[in-house]
Coordinates of N, CA and C in Angstrom, one line a residue:
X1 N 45.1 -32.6 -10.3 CA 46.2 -32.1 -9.5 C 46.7 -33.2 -8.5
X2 N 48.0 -33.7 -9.1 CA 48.1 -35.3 -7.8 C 48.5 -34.6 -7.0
X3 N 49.3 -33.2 -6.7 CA 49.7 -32.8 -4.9 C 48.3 -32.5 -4.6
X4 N 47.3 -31.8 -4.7 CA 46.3 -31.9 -4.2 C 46.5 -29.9 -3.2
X5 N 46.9 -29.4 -4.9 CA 47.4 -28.0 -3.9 C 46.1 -27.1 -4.6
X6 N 45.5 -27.3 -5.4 CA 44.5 -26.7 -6.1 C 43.4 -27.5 -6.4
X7 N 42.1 -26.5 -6.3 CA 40.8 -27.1 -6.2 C 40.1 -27.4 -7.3
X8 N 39.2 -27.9 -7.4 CA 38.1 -28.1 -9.1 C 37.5 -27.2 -8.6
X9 N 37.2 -26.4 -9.5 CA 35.9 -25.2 -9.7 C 34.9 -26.2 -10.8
X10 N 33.8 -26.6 -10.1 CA 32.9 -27.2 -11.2 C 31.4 -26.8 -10.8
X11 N 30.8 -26.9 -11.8 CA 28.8 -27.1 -11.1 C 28.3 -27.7 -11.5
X12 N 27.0 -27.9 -10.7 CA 26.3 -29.5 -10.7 C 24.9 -28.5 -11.0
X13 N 24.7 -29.4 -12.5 CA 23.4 -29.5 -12.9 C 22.3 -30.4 -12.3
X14 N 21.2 -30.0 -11.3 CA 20.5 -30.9 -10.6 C 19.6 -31.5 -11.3
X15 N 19.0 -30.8 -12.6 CA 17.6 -31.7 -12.9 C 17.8 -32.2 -14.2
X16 N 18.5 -32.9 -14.9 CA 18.9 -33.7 -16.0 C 19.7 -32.8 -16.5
X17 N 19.4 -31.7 -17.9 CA 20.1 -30.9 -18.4 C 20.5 -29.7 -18.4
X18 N 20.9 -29.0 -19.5 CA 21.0 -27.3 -18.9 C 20.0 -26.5 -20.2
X19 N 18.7 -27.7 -20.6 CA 18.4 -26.9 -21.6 C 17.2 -26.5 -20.5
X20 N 16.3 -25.1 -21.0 CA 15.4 -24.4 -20.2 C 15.0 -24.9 -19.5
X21 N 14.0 -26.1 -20.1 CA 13.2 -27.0 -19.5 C 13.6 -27.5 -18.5
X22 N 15.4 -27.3 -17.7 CA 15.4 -28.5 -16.7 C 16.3 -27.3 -16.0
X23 N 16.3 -25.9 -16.4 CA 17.2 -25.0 -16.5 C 16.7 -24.5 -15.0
X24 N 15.2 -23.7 -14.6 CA 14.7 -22.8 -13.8 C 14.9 -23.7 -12.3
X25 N 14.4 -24.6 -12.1 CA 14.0 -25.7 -10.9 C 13.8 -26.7 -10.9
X26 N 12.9 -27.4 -10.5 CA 12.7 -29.0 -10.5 C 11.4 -28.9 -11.1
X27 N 10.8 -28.0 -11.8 CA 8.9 -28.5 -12.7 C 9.6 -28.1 -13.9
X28 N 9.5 -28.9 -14.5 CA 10.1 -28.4 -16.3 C 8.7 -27.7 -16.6
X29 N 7.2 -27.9 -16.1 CA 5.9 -27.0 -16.7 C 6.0 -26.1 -16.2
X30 N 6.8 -25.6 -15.3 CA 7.0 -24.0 -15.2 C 8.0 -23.8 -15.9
X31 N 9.4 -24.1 -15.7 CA 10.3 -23.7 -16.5 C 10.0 -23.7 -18.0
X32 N 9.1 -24.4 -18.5 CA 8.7 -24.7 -19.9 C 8.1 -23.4 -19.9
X33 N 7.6 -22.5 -19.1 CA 6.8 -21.1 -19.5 C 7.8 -19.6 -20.3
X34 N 9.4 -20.1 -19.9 CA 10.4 -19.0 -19.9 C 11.1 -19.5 -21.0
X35 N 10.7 -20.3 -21.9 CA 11.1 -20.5 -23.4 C 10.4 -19.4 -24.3
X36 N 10.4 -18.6 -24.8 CA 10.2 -17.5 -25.1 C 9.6 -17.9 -26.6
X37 N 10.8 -18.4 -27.3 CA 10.9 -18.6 -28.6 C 10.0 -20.0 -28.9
X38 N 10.1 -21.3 -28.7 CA 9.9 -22.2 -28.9 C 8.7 -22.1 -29.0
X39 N 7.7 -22.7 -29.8 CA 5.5 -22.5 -30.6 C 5.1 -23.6 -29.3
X40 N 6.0 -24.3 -29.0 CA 5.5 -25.2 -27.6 C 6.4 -26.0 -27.0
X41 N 5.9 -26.1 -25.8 CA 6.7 -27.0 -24.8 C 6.2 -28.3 -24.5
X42 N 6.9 -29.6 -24.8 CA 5.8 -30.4 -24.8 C 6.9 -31.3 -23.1
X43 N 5.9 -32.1 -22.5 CA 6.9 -32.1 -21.4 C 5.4 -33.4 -20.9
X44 N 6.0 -34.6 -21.4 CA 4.9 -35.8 -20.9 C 3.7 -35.4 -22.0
X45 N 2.3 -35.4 -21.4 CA 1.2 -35.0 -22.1 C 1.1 -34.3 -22.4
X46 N 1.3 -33.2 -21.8 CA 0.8 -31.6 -21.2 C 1.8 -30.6 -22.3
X47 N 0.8 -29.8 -23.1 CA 1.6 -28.6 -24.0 C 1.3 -27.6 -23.0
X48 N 2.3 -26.6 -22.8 CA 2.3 -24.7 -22.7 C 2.8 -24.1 -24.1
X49 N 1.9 -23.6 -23.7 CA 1.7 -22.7 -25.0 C 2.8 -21.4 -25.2
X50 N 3.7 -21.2 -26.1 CA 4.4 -19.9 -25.6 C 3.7 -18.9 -25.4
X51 N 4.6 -17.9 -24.6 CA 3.5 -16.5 -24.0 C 4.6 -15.3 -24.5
X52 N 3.9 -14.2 -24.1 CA 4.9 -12.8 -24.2 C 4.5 -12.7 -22.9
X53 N 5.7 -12.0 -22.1 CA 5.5 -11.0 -20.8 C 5.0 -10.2 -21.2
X54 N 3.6 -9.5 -20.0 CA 3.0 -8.4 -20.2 C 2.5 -8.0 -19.3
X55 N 1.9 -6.8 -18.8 CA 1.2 -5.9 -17.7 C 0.4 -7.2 -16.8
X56 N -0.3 -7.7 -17.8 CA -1.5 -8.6 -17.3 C -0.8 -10.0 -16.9
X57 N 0.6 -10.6 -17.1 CA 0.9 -12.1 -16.6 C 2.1 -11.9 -16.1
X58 N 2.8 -10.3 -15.9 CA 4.5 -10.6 -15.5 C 4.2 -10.9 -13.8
X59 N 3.5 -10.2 -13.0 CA 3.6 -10.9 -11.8 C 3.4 -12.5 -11.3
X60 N 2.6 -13.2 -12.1 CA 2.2 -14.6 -11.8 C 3.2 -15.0 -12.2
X61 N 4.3 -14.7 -13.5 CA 5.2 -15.5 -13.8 C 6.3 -15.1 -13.5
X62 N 6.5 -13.7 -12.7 CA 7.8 -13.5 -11.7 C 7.6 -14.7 -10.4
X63 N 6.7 -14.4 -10.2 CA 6.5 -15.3 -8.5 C 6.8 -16.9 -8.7
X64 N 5.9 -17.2 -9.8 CA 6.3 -18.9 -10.8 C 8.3 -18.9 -10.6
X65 N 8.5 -17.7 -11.6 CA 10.1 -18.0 -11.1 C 11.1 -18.1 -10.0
X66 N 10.4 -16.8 -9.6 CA 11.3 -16.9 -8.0 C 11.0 -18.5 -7.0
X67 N 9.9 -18.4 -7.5 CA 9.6 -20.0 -6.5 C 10.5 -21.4 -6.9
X68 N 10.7 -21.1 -8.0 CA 11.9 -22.2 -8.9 C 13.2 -21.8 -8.3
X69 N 13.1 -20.9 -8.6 CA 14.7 -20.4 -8.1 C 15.0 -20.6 -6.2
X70 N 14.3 -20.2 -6.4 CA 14.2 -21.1 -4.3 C 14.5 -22.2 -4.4
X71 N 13.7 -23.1 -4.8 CA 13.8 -24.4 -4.6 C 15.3 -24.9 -4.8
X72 N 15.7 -24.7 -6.3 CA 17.0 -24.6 -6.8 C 18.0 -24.3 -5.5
X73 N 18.3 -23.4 -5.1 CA 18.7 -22.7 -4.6 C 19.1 -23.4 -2.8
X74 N 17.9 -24.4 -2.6 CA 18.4 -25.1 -1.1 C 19.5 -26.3 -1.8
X75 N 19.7 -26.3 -3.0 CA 20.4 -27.3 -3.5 C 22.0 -27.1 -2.9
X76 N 22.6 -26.0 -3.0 CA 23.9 -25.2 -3.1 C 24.0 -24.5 -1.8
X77 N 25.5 -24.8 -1.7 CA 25.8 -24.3 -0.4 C 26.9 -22.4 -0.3
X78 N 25.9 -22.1 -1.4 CA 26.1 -20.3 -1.6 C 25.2 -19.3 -1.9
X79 N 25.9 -18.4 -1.8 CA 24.6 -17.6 -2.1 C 24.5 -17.0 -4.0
X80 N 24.9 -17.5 -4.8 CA 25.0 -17.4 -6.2 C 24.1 -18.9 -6.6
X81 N 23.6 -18.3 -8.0 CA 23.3 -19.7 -8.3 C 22.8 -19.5 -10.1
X82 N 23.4 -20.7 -10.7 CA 23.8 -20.0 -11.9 C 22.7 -21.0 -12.7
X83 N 22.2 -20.5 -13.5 CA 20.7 -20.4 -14.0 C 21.2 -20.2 -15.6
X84 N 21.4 -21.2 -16.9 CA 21.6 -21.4 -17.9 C 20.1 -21.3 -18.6
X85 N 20.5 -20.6 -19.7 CA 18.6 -20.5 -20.4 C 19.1 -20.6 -21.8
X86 N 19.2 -21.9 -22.4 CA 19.4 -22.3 -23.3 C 20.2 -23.6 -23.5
X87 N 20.0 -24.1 -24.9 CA 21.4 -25.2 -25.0 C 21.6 -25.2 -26.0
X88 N 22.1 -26.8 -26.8 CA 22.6 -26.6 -28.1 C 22.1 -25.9 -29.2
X89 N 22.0 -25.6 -30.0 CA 21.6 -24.7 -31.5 C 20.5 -23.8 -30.9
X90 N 20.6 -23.1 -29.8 CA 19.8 -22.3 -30.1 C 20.4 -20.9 -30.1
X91 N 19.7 -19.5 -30.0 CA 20.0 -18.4 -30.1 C 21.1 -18.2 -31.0
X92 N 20.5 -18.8 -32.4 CA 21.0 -18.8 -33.5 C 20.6 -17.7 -34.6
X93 N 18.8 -17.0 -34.0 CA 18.6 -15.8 -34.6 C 18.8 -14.5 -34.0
X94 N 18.6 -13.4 -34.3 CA 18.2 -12.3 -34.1 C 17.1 -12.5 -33.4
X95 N 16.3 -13.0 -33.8 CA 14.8 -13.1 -32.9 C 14.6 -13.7 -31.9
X96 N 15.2 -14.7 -31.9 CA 15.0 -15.6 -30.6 C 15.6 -15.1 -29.4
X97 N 16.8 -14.5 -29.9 CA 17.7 -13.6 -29.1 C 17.0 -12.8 -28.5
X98 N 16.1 -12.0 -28.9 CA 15.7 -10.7 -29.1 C 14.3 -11.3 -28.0
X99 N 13.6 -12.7 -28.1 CA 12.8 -12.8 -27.9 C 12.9 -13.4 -26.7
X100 N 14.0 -13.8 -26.2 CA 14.4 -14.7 -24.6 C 14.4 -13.5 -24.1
X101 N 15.3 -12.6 -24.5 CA 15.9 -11.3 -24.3 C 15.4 -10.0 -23.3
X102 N 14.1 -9.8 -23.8 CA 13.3 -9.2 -23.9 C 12.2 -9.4 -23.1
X103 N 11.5 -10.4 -22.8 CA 11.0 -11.1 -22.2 C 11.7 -11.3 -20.8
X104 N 12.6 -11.8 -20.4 CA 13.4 -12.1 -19.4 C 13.8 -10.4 -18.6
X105 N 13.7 -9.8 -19.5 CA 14.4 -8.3 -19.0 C 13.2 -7.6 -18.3
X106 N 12.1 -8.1 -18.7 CA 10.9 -7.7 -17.9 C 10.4 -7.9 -16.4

């Protein structure tokens, strides 16, 4: 806009990409836990193993999230903060869909 009468609506991805891994916070080995679908997260040395949410691990890995999302969150000067959980070719099955899905809803 050269008058300068209208604004850019944009957002700023802080930690490299918008795939999971860089998706939750600033530790891709936590956010590597909220890949649902993927047999592993490899991130440097270190594999995580995929998990299902359950009775016995949704509190450790609610609190793991919320603590991402804080962090994220001193980044931006609002109270919204938009949290992408995926990237290219994925959620291309039924399952995976089903399996981010599902998991996340817990």
């Amino acid at each position: 806009d050269s008058d300068g009468k209208t604004g850019v609506f944009c957002h700023m991805m802080p930690f490299l990409l918008y795939s999971i891994l860089y998706s939750c916070g600033p530790d891709p080995h936590v956010c590597c836990q909220f890949d649902f679908h993927s047999d592993k997260c490899f991130r440097g040395k270190q594999t995580v193993p995929k998990i299902t949410v359950d009775e016995t691990n949704i509190k450790t890995l609610a609190w793991a999230l919320w603590e991402q999302f804080q962090k994220k969150a001193t980044l931006y000067r609002t109270d919204a903060l938009l949290v992408p959980h995926g990237d290219d070719f994925r959620y291309g099955s039924e399952s995976e869909w089903s399996q981010q899905f599902d998991n996340l809803g817990k």
